[in-house]
Short mmCIF file of C-alpha atoms and ligand atoms in Angstrom, two decimals:
data_model
loop_
_atom_site.label_atom_id
_atom_site.label_comp_id
_atom_site.label_asym_id
_atom_site.label_seq_id
_atom_site.Cartn_x
_atom_site.Cartn_y
_atom_site.Cartn_z
CA MET Z 655 133.66 100.82 107.22
CA LYS Z 656 133.58 97.03 107.34
CA LEU Z 657 130.01 95.63 107.29
CA THR Z 658 128.41 92.34 107.37
CA MET Z 659 124.83 91.83 106.30
CA ILE Z 660 123.35 88.54 107.63
CA GLY Z 661 120.56 87.40 105.44
CA THR Z 662 120.85 88.17 101.82
CA GLY Z 663 117.23 88.56 100.91
CA TYR Z 664 115.27 91.57 99.73
CA VAL Z 665 116.47 93.75 102.57
CA GLY Z 666 120.06 92.33 103.11
CA LEU Z 667 121.02 92.32 99.48
CA VAL Z 668 119.71 95.67 98.59
CA SER Z 669 120.97 97.52 101.54
CA GLY Z 670 124.31 95.59 101.39
CA VAL Z 671 124.78 96.52 97.80
CA CYS Z 672 123.83 100.07 98.51
CA PHE Z 673 126.31 100.40 101.40
CA SER Z 674 129.09 98.96 99.19
CA ASP Z 675 128.18 101.47 96.54
CA LEU Z 676 128.77 104.24 99.04
CA GLY Z 677 132.33 103.02 99.47
CA ASN Z 678 132.06 100.48 102.44
CA ASP Z 679 133.40 96.99 102.38
CA VAL Z 680 130.38 94.69 102.61
CA ILE Z 681 130.08 90.91 103.11
CA CYS Z 682 126.54 89.64 102.37
CA VAL Z 683 126.10 86.26 104.35
CA ASP Z 684 123.45 83.77 103.82
CA LYS Z 685 122.90 80.19 105.04
CA ASN Z 686 121.42 79.28 101.63
CA LYS Z 687 124.64 78.09 99.80
CA ASN Z 688 122.80 77.95 96.40
CA LYS Z 689 121.80 81.64 96.75
CA ILE Z 690 125.45 82.59 97.60
CA ASN Z 691 126.94 80.53 94.73
CA GLU Z 692 124.60 82.10 92.28
CA LEU Z 693 125.35 85.59 93.51
CA ILE Z 694 129.18 84.89 93.16
CA LYS Z 695 128.37 83.92 89.51
CA GLY Z 696 126.59 87.22 89.07
CA LYS Z 697 123.00 85.72 89.26
CA ILE Z 698 120.60 87.79 91.21
CA PRO Z 699 118.10 85.73 93.15
CA ILE Z 700 115.27 88.30 93.29
CA TYR Z 701 113.75 90.55 90.72
CA GLU Z 702 114.40 94.28 91.72
CA PRO Z 703 114.88 96.96 89.06
CA GLY Z 704 118.46 98.28 88.98
CA LEU Z 705 119.86 95.70 91.55
CA GLU Z 706 121.85 93.55 88.98
CA GLU Z 707 123.90 96.40 87.64
CA LEU Z 708 124.82 97.59 91.00
CA VAL Z 709 125.80 94.10 92.37
CA LEU Z 710 128.01 93.50 89.33
CA LYS Z 711 129.67 97.02 89.70
CA ASN Z 712 130.46 96.66 93.34
CA PHE Z 713 131.48 92.94 93.14
CA LYS Z 714 133.92 93.76 90.31
CA LYS Z 715 135.46 96.62 92.44
CA LYS Z 716 135.69 93.98 95.28
CA ARG Z 717 133.84 96.19 97.75
CA LEU Z 718 131.06 93.57 97.84
CA THR Z 719 131.55 89.94 98.61
CA PHE Z 720 129.25 87.01 99.35
CA SER Z 721 129.81 84.24 101.92
CA THR Z 722 128.12 81.42 103.82
CA ASP Z 723 130.69 81.77 106.67
CA LEU Z 724 128.82 83.90 109.29
CA LYS Z 725 131.44 83.56 111.98
CA LYS Z 726 134.50 84.71 109.87
CA SER Z 727 132.47 87.55 108.36
CA VAL Z 728 131.47 88.75 111.86
CA LYS Z 729 135.01 88.65 113.01
CA GLU Z 730 136.29 90.77 110.03
CA SER Z 731 133.57 93.44 110.41
CA ASP Z 732 132.87 96.39 112.74
CA ILE Z 733 129.06 96.70 112.02
CA ILE Z 734 126.81 93.58 111.69
CA PHE Z 735 123.30 94.01 110.32
CA ILE Z 736 120.75 91.21 111.00
CA CYS Z 737 118.46 91.08 107.94
CA VAL Z 738 116.89 87.67 108.33
CA GLY Z 739 113.09 86.94 107.93
CA THR Z 740 110.62 87.51 110.81
CA PRO Z 741 107.59 85.68 109.33
CA THR Z 742 104.31 85.05 111.36
CA LYS Z 743 104.67 82.05 113.73
CA LYS Z 744 102.70 78.99 112.75
CA ASN Z 745 99.27 78.95 114.40
CA SER Z 746 99.89 82.25 116.18
CA ALA Z 747 99.88 85.93 115.16
CA ASP Z 748 103.19 86.48 116.85
CA ALA Z 749 106.39 87.30 114.83
CA ASP Z 750 108.66 84.16 114.64
CA LEU Z 751 112.11 85.33 115.84
CA THR Z 752 113.75 82.03 115.62
CA GLN Z 753 116.12 83.19 112.76
CA VAL Z 754 117.05 86.49 114.54
CA TYR Z 755 117.94 84.67 117.95
CA GLN Z 756 119.88 81.90 115.99
CA VAL Z 757 121.87 84.57 114.27
CA ALA Z 758 122.49 86.36 117.64
CA LYS Z 759 123.83 83.11 119.10
CA GLU Z 760 126.09 82.56 116.12
CA ILE Z 761 127.37 86.20 116.30
CA SER Z 762 127.91 85.78 120.12
CA SER Z 763 130.94 83.38 119.76
CA SER Z 764 132.56 85.60 117.11
CA ILE Z 765 132.94 88.89 118.99
CA ASN Z 766 136.82 89.45 118.89
CA LYS Z 767 136.64 93.33 119.18
CA PHE Z 768 133.92 96.00 119.64
CA LYS Z 769 131.01 95.61 117.34
CA ILE Z 770 127.81 97.19 116.63
CA ILE Z 771 124.96 94.55 116.09
CA ILE Z 772 122.07 96.02 114.30
CA THR Z 773 118.60 94.72 113.70
CA LYS Z 774 117.38 95.86 110.35
CA SER Z 775 114.77 92.94 110.26
CA THR Z 776 111.36 94.11 111.56
CA VAL Z 777 111.33 93.03 115.20
CA PRO Z 778 108.75 93.48 117.92
CA VAL Z 779 109.58 95.99 120.69
CA THR Z 780 112.05 94.55 123.30
CA THR Z 781 113.66 92.13 120.82
CA GLY Z 782 116.85 94.23 121.14
CA ASP Z 783 116.82 93.58 124.88
CA GLU Z 784 116.67 89.85 124.36
CA ILE Z 785 119.54 89.89 121.83
CA GLU Z 786 121.55 91.88 124.34
CA LYS Z 787 120.90 89.07 126.94
CA ILE Z 788 122.05 86.55 124.37
CA LEU Z 789 125.24 88.42 123.61
CA SER Z 790 125.89 89.06 127.27
CA LYS Z 791 126.20 85.35 127.97
CA LYS Z 792 129.61 85.22 126.19
CA ASN Z 793 130.69 88.68 125.99
CA SER Z 794 131.22 91.67 128.29
CA LYS Z 795 129.05 94.65 127.76
CA ASN Z 796 131.72 97.03 126.55
CA LYS Z 797 132.46 94.68 123.52
CA PHE Z 798 129.22 95.30 121.72
CA SER Z 799 126.17 97.59 121.27
CA VAL Z 800 122.85 96.40 120.03
CA VAL Z 801 120.99 99.02 117.98
CA SER Z 802 117.67 99.13 116.05
CA ASN Z 803 117.83 100.48 112.60
CA PRO Z 804 114.54 99.51 110.90
CA GLU Z 805 114.41 99.30 107.12
CA PHE Z 806 111.56 101.28 105.22
CA LEU Z 807 112.39 100.45 101.67
CA ARG Z 808 109.67 99.11 99.42
CA GLU Z 809 110.17 96.22 96.89
CA GLY Z 810 110.17 97.46 93.44
CA GLU Z 811 111.63 100.75 94.38
CA ALA Z 812 114.08 99.46 96.87
CA ILE Z 813 117.31 101.00 95.62
CA ARG Z 814 115.70 104.47 95.30
CA ASP Z 815 114.16 104.10 98.66
CA PHE Z 816 117.53 103.03 100.14
CA THR Z 817 119.56 105.83 98.68
CA TYR Z 818 116.98 108.63 99.09
CA PRO Z 819 115.09 107.63 102.34
CA ASP Z 820 112.65 110.04 103.87
CA ARG Z 821 114.18 109.25 107.19
CA ILE Z 822 116.89 107.02 108.92
CA VAL Z 823 115.85 105.74 112.27
CA ILE Z 824 118.58 104.81 114.70
CA GLY Z 825 117.40 103.36 118.00
CA SER Z 826 120.38 103.28 120.49
CA ASN Z 827 121.10 104.77 123.77
CA GLU Z 828 124.91 104.86 123.44
CA ASN Z 829 127.00 107.81 122.18
CA LYS Z 830 129.71 105.64 120.66
CA SER Z 831 127.49 103.70 118.31
CA ASN Z 832 125.47 106.83 117.51
CA ARG Z 833 128.72 108.54 116.37
CA ILE Z 834 129.77 105.64 114.15
CA LEU Z 835 126.37 105.27 112.54
CA SER Z 836 125.72 108.77 111.79
CA ASN Z 837 128.99 108.59 110.01
CA LEU Z 838 127.84 105.52 108.04
CA TYR Z 839 124.63 107.27 106.96
CA SER Z 840 126.07 110.76 106.34
CA PRO Z 841 126.14 110.39 102.56
CA LEU Z 842 122.35 109.75 102.60
CA VAL Z 843 121.76 112.50 105.17
CA SER Z 844 123.66 114.90 102.88
CA LYS Z 845 121.20 113.96 100.01
CA GLY Z 846 118.21 115.23 102.31
CA ALA Z 847 117.30 112.15 104.59
CA GLN Z 848 116.22 113.07 108.07
CA TYR Z 849 118.30 111.31 110.65
CA LEU Z 850 116.41 110.34 113.88
CA ASN Z 851 118.20 109.21 116.91
CA THR Z 852 115.75 107.56 119.39
CA SER Z 853 115.65 104.80 121.98
CA ARG Z 854 116.11 101.25 120.80
CA ARG Z 855 112.56 100.21 121.83
CA ALA Z 856 111.06 103.42 120.08
CA ALA Z 857 112.85 102.55 116.78
CA GLU Z 858 111.50 98.97 116.99
CA LEU Z 859 108.03 100.32 117.40
CA ILE Z 860 108.29 103.08 114.83
CA LYS Z 861 108.59 100.53 112.13
CA TYR Z 862 105.50 98.48 113.28
CA ALA Z 863 103.37 101.57 113.89
CA SER Z 864 104.30 102.93 110.32
CA ASN Z 865 103.43 99.75 108.59
CA ALA Z 866 100.12 99.46 110.56
CA PHE Z 867 99.33 103.01 109.63
CA LEU Z 868 99.98 102.52 105.88
CA ALA Z 869 97.95 99.37 105.90
CA THR Z 870 95.17 101.29 107.58
CA LYS Z 871 95.16 103.84 104.78
CA ILE Z 872 94.87 101.17 102.04
CA THR Z 873 92.06 99.39 103.94
CA PHE Z 874 90.37 102.77 104.62
CA ILE Z 875 90.14 103.53 100.99
CA ASN Z 876 89.15 100.03 100.07
CA GLU Z 877 86.01 100.26 102.32
CA ILE Z 878 85.32 103.80 100.88
CA ALA Z 879 85.57 102.20 97.41
CA ASN Z 880 82.77 99.66 98.49
CA LEU Z 881 80.48 102.64 99.36
CA CYS Z 882 81.38 104.54 96.09
CA GLU Z 883 80.23 101.49 94.09
CA LYS Z 884 76.87 101.68 95.88
CA THR Z 885 76.61 105.49 95.34
CA GLN Z 886 77.79 105.71 91.75
CA ILE Z 887 80.80 107.81 92.76
CA ASN Z 888 84.33 107.45 91.32
CA VAL Z 889 86.64 106.43 94.29
CA GLU Z 890 89.52 108.11 92.53
CA ASP Z 891 87.80 111.46 93.01
CA ILE Z 892 87.54 110.83 96.68
CA SER Z 893 91.33 109.89 96.78
CA ILE Z 894 92.28 113.08 95.05
CA GLY Z 895 90.05 115.14 97.29
CA MET Z 896 91.27 113.54 100.45
CA GLY Z 897 94.90 113.45 99.34
CA LEU Z 898 94.98 117.17 98.61
CA ASP Z 899 94.74 117.78 102.40
CA LYS Z 900 98.42 117.83 103.44
CA ARG Z 901 97.59 116.16 106.81
CA ILE Z 902 96.32 113.12 104.83
CA GLY Z 903 98.47 112.97 101.72
CA SER Z 904 97.71 111.13 98.39
CA ARG Z 905 99.94 108.14 98.72
CA PHE Z 906 98.50 104.68 99.72
CA LEU Z 907 95.08 105.92 98.90
CA ARG Z 908 94.51 103.72 95.84
CA SER Z 909 91.76 101.00 96.21
CA GLY Z 910 92.49 97.52 94.84
CA PRO Z 911 92.71 93.87 95.92
CA GLY Z 912 93.94 94.72 99.42
CA TYR Z 913 97.34 94.80 100.94
CA GLY Z 914 99.66 92.04 100.62
CA GLY Z 915 103.47 91.27 100.39
CA SER Z 916 106.01 90.24 102.91
CA CYS Z 917 105.46 93.03 105.43
CA PHE Z 918 102.05 94.58 105.96
CA PRO Z 919 100.12 91.34 106.71
CA LYS Z 920 102.60 89.96 109.18
CA ASP Z 921 103.56 93.16 110.80
CA THR Z 922 99.96 94.22 111.45
CA LYS Z 923 99.40 90.98 113.07
CA ALA Z 924 102.61 91.08 115.07
CA ILE Z 925 101.85 94.53 116.54
CA VAL Z 926 98.47 93.43 117.74
CA SER Z 927 100.29 90.43 119.42
CA THR Z 928 102.75 92.97 121.02
CA GLY Z 929 99.77 94.96 122.24
CA LYS Z 930 98.18 91.89 123.75
CA LYS Z 931 101.58 90.94 125.47
CA PHE Z 932 101.47 94.41 127.07
CA LYS Z 933 97.71 94.33 127.73
CA THR Z 934 96.87 96.98 125.22
CA ASN Z 935 93.93 96.54 122.87
CA LEU Z 936 94.95 97.80 119.45
CA SER Z 937 91.43 97.72 118.01
CA VAL Z 938 91.83 99.93 115.02
CA ILE Z 939 94.66 97.53 113.70
CA LYS Z 940 92.58 94.59 114.53
CA SER Z 941 89.61 95.89 112.24
CA VAL Z 942 92.15 96.64 109.57
CA ILE Z 943 93.36 93.10 109.48
CA LYS Z 944 89.75 91.72 109.44
CA SER Z 945 88.71 94.16 106.68
CA ASN Z 946 91.72 93.27 104.59
CA GLN Z 947 91.34 89.44 104.98
CA ASN Z 948 87.70 89.94 103.67
CA ARG Z 949 88.84 91.90 100.76
CA SER Z 950 90.03 89.01 98.41
CA ASN Z 951 86.60 87.21 99.09
CA LEU Z 952 84.73 90.36 98.35
CA LEU Z 953 86.43 90.68 94.93
CA LEU Z 954 85.98 86.91 94.37
CA ASN Z 955 82.14 87.35 94.90
CA ARG Z 956 82.21 89.91 92.20
CA VAL Z 957 83.82 87.42 89.90
CA TYR Z 958 81.19 84.72 90.81
CA LYS Z 959 78.52 87.35 90.09
CA ILE Z 960 80.00 88.03 86.62
CA PHE Z 961 79.51 84.25 85.94
CA LYS Z 962 76.16 84.11 87.72
CA ASN Z 963 77.92 81.60 89.97
CA LYS Z 964 78.60 79.14 87.15
CA ILE Z 965 82.43 78.95 87.33
CA LYS Z 966 83.07 75.39 86.07
CA ASN Z 967 85.06 75.36 82.73
CA LYS Z 968 85.08 79.17 82.48
CA LYS Z 969 88.39 80.45 81.11
CA ILE Z 970 89.95 83.11 83.33
CA CYS Z 971 93.21 84.89 82.67
CA PHE Z 972 95.22 86.48 85.44
CA LEU Z 973 97.52 89.38 84.39
CA GLY Z 974 100.06 89.55 87.10
CA VAL Z 975 100.05 87.46 90.28
CA THR Z 976 102.52 89.18 92.49
CA PHE Z 977 101.21 91.23 95.36
CA LYS Z 978 102.35 94.42 93.53
CA ALA Z 979 104.28 95.48 90.31
CA ASN Z 980 107.96 95.53 90.01
CA THR Z 981 108.65 92.60 92.30
CA ASP Z 982 108.62 88.89 92.07
CA ASP Z 983 107.54 88.64 95.63
CA MET Z 984 104.45 86.22 96.10
CA ARG Z 985 104.20 86.48 99.92
CA ASP Z 986 100.59 87.12 101.07
CA SER Z 987 99.41 88.15 97.40
CA SER Z 988 95.72 88.08 97.06
CA SER Z 989 96.22 85.81 94.01
CA LEU Z 990 97.09 83.13 96.44
CA ILE Z 991 93.57 83.22 97.75
CA MET Z 992 91.75 83.85 94.46
CA ILE Z 993 93.44 81.43 92.07
CA PRO Z 994 93.06 78.33 94.43
CA ALA Z 995 89.35 79.34 95.05
CA LEU Z 996 88.58 79.70 91.36
CA SER Z 997 90.50 76.43 90.53
CA LYS Z 998 88.43 74.53 93.08
CA LYS Z 999 85.27 75.76 91.52
CA GLY Z 1000 86.36 74.17 88.26
CA ALA Z 1001 87.70 77.41 86.38
CA LEU Z 1002 90.31 76.92 83.66
CA ILE Z 1003 92.93 79.44 84.61
CA LYS Z 1004 95.90 80.81 82.65
CA TYR Z 1005 98.26 83.38 84.19
CA TYR Z 1006 101.12 85.66 82.96
CA ASP Z 1007 103.43 87.55 85.13
CA PRO Z 1008 106.48 89.52 83.89
CA THR Z 1009 108.58 87.62 86.57
CA GLY Z 1010 107.60 84.19 85.27
CA PHE Z 1011 106.22 80.90 86.58
CA LYS Z 1012 105.16 80.58 90.12
CA ASN Z 1013 105.80 77.35 92.14
CA GLU Z 1014 102.87 78.43 94.47
CA PHE Z 1015 100.36 77.28 91.63
CA LYS Z 1016 102.26 74.30 90.40
CA GLN Z 1017 99.95 71.68 92.20
CA LEU Z 1018 96.77 73.35 91.22
CA LYS Z 1019 94.28 71.64 88.76
CA ASN Z 1020 93.84 73.61 85.47
CA VAL Z 1021 96.09 76.41 86.35
CA SER Z 1022 98.83 77.09 83.84
CA TYR Z 1023 101.62 79.69 83.29
CA GLU Z 1024 101.82 81.40 79.83
CA ASN Z 1025 104.92 83.23 78.89
CA THR Z 1026 103.27 85.97 77.00
CA ILE Z 1027 100.34 88.30 77.48
CA LYS Z 1028 99.10 87.16 74.11
CA LYS Z 1029 98.97 83.38 75.00
CA SER Z 1030 97.41 84.04 78.33
CA LEU Z 1031 94.48 86.07 76.93
CA GLU Z 1032 93.48 83.94 74.12
CA GLY Z 1033 89.93 82.66 74.38
CA ALA Z 1034 89.41 84.02 77.91
CA ASP Z 1035 85.87 84.62 79.31
CA LEU Z 1036 87.26 86.83 82.00
CA VAL Z 1037 90.51 88.83 82.05
CA ILE Z 1038 91.59 89.78 85.68
CA ILE Z 1039 94.13 92.54 85.92
CA HIS Z 1040 95.44 91.61 89.25
CA THR Z 1041 98.73 93.51 89.35
CA GLU Z 1042 99.53 97.02 88.04
CA TRP Z 1043 102.57 96.25 85.87
CA ASN Z 1044 103.20 98.99 83.22
CA GLU Z 1045 103.12 96.38 80.38
CA PHE Z 1046 99.30 95.72 81.15
CA LYS Z 1047 98.42 99.47 80.62
CA SER Z 1048 97.97 99.59 76.84
CA ILE Z 1049 96.70 96.16 75.75
CA ASN Z 1050 94.36 95.72 72.60
CA PHE Z 1051 92.04 93.24 74.41
CA LYS Z 1052 89.59 92.78 71.50
CA ASN Z 1053 92.39 91.75 69.19
CA LEU Z 1054 94.03 89.39 71.61
CA VAL Z 1055 91.27 87.69 73.40
CA LYS Z 1056 89.46 86.80 70.10
CA ARG Z 1057 86.08 85.97 71.64
CA LYS Z 1058 82.68 87.17 70.86
CA LYS Z 1059 82.02 88.37 74.36
CA PHE Z 1060 84.18 88.52 77.51
CA SER Z 1061 84.79 90.61 80.55
CA ILE Z 1062 87.71 92.52 82.02
CA PHE Z 1063 87.83 92.97 85.91
CA ASP Z 1064 90.50 95.58 86.40
CA MET Z 1065 91.29 95.23 90.15
CA ARG Z 1066 93.92 97.98 89.97
CA ASN Z 1067 91.94 100.67 88.03
CA ILE Z 1068 94.67 101.03 85.45
CA TYR Z 1069 92.20 101.78 82.66
CA LEU Z 1070 89.76 104.81 82.50
CA PRO Z 1071 86.24 103.42 82.30
CA ASN Z 1072 85.05 105.99 79.72
CA LYS Z 1073 88.21 105.20 77.30
CA ILE Z 1074 87.93 101.42 77.56
CA LYS Z 1075 84.04 101.17 76.85
CA ASP Z 1076 83.41 98.53 74.21
CA GLN Z 1077 80.59 96.52 72.75
CA VAL Z 1078 82.53 93.21 72.85
CA PHE Z 1079 83.70 93.24 76.47
CA LYS Z 1080 82.13 94.36 79.79
CA TYR Z 1081 84.62 96.45 81.90
CA ILE Z 1082 84.53 96.29 85.53
CA SER Z 1083 86.76 98.11 87.87
CA VAL Z 1084 87.01 98.86 91.66
CA GLY Z 1085 85.05 101.72 93.41
CA ARG Z 1086 83.82 103.51 90.35
N1 NAD V 1038 110.81 92.69 101.99
C1 NAD V 1038 110.73 94.03 102.33
O1 NAD V 1038 110.19 94.82 101.40
C2 NAD V 1038 111.13 94.58 103.61
C3 NAD V 1038 111.13 96.03 103.81
C4 NAD V 1038 111.49 96.50 105.05
C5 NAD V 1038 111.75 95.46 106.11
N2 NAD V 1038 111.69 94.13 105.89
C6 NAD V 1038 112.02 93.28 107.02
O2 NAD V 1038 113.38 92.68 106.74
C7 NAD V 1038 113.43 91.32 107.06
C8 NAD V 1038 113.98 90.51 105.93
O3 NAD V 1038 112.99 90.67 105.00
P1 NAD V 1038 113.30 90.04 103.52
O4 NAD V 1038 112.16 90.27 102.75
O5 NAD V 1038 114.63 90.61 103.17
O6 NAD V 1038 113.48 88.45 103.85
P2 NAD V 1038 113.86 87.29 102.92
O7 NAD V 1038 113.26 86.07 103.27
O8 NAD V 1038 114.06 87.71 101.45
O9 NAD V 1038 115.57 87.11 103.29
C9 NAD V 1038 116.00 86.61 104.43
C10 NAD V 1038 117.30 85.84 104.28
O10 NAD V 1038 117.80 85.47 105.48
C11 NAD V 1038 118.49 84.24 105.28
N3 NAD V 1038 118.77 83.61 106.53
C12 NAD V 1038 117.88 83.11 107.52
N4 NAD V 1038 118.50 82.70 108.65
C13 NAD V 1038 119.82 82.80 108.42
C14 NAD V 1038 120.99 82.47 109.11
N5 NAD V 1038 120.98 81.84 110.28
N6 NAD V 1038 122.20 82.88 108.61
C15 NAD V 1038 122.29 83.49 107.37
N7 NAD V 1038 121.25 83.80 106.64
C16 NAD V 1038 120.13 83.44 107.09
C17 NAD V 1038 117.55 83.39 104.39
O11 NAD V 1038 118.16 82.34 103.86
C18 NAD V 1038 117.00 84.52 103.37
O12 NAD V 1038 117.86 84.48 102.32
C19 NAD V 1038 112.10 91.01 107.76
O13 NAD V 1038 112.05 91.19 109.11
C20 NAD V 1038 111.14 91.95 107.02
O14 NAD V 1038 110.00 92.12 107.74
C21 NAD V 1038 111.35 93.70 104.53
#
């Protein structure tokens, strides 16, 4: 099949490459010329394990191409996926749909034969109805079908998640597009994915409800971790005990610095906004948002306590700054709250992240990037393990920090307290 992915970011690039690997002809379009030029040269704009090899393989086979020409790409394709960003609107909790509607307008003038227009971007319920209205202005209804096909991949596991998804959700009320899409996805269904056909509005809401539920699970265990700290219980015992119940399941029950990233923070806010629009109070999700927003400050207070509130000139090392491991994504990472707050109080901060220097901290006073774990640790009063990268799991802290006394705050519980006990450093973790 001939596909166009509009928006070559985490979702558009990964799903485009994977579709091409299944034998489809895919054009990945982006308005960012620099990104497209780099991709044509074989340079991958994001960090995602396994992505580079797959891009190079399919680009060589000419099944995967890159372009900035949206109109031409749409004309040449049968199925168009909208994969642009849907961030939070400025000064509001609503999803900003400017990019989605802009793309719909551009597609509208390039419909030369029947096309399926799919939102893979996470969009609030009724967005498909609006896209249909935009396309209807210039095109008769039998020339296109608007479908919702939300994406559930996780950064860091994106290729595996796309190739072996738990489920594929297709929100469409028309048989013709259903037939074409079940064909497109049949290689994944034959590997075990469940294929759910539902209404367009239901598909849109399934995505938000799923993300809000997962965010709730993380927030729930974080609050239980707070209680564990006060009652000398190891939160991991609670996670295991709860997770063994099949109705609950063990995933997303790890306590840490709170959820972040490009999806949960914005999607929890957007679903509450949708609730408001339809006069429905989503009070559970509202509490989750509030609790998660407090989480970074709660952990920051523990840092202040370690130094008895004397932060000025304290040397702090951050190991990892991205919102989770195996991605370079900094969107809504808790480090974006913690590092500026500590820098403002006069701390001297060094950070190391396997995905390199971060522009987000460029303007901050006394915050510097080190390109090795060793350099970042040297002389630290406090080491904060902020992200759970594998390379942080077996560090010889005593040899590398080279200080008489220091503390380690393991915000991801990657070490076992009884194994890491030491006379030289104090070890603090979360919920245990
Ligand atoms: N990142 C994830 O893990 C993930 C997972 C599931 C769903 N989603 C959803 O998928 C959508 C995309 O997320 P992302 O993380 O890939 O975003 P992203 O910011 O990484 O990529 C979006 C891309 O769209 C491009 N773009 C914007 N307007 C354009 C236009 N008019 N024409 C062509 N290109 C245009 C941008 O230049 C950018 O490269 C969002 O709605 C997000 O909520 C994301």
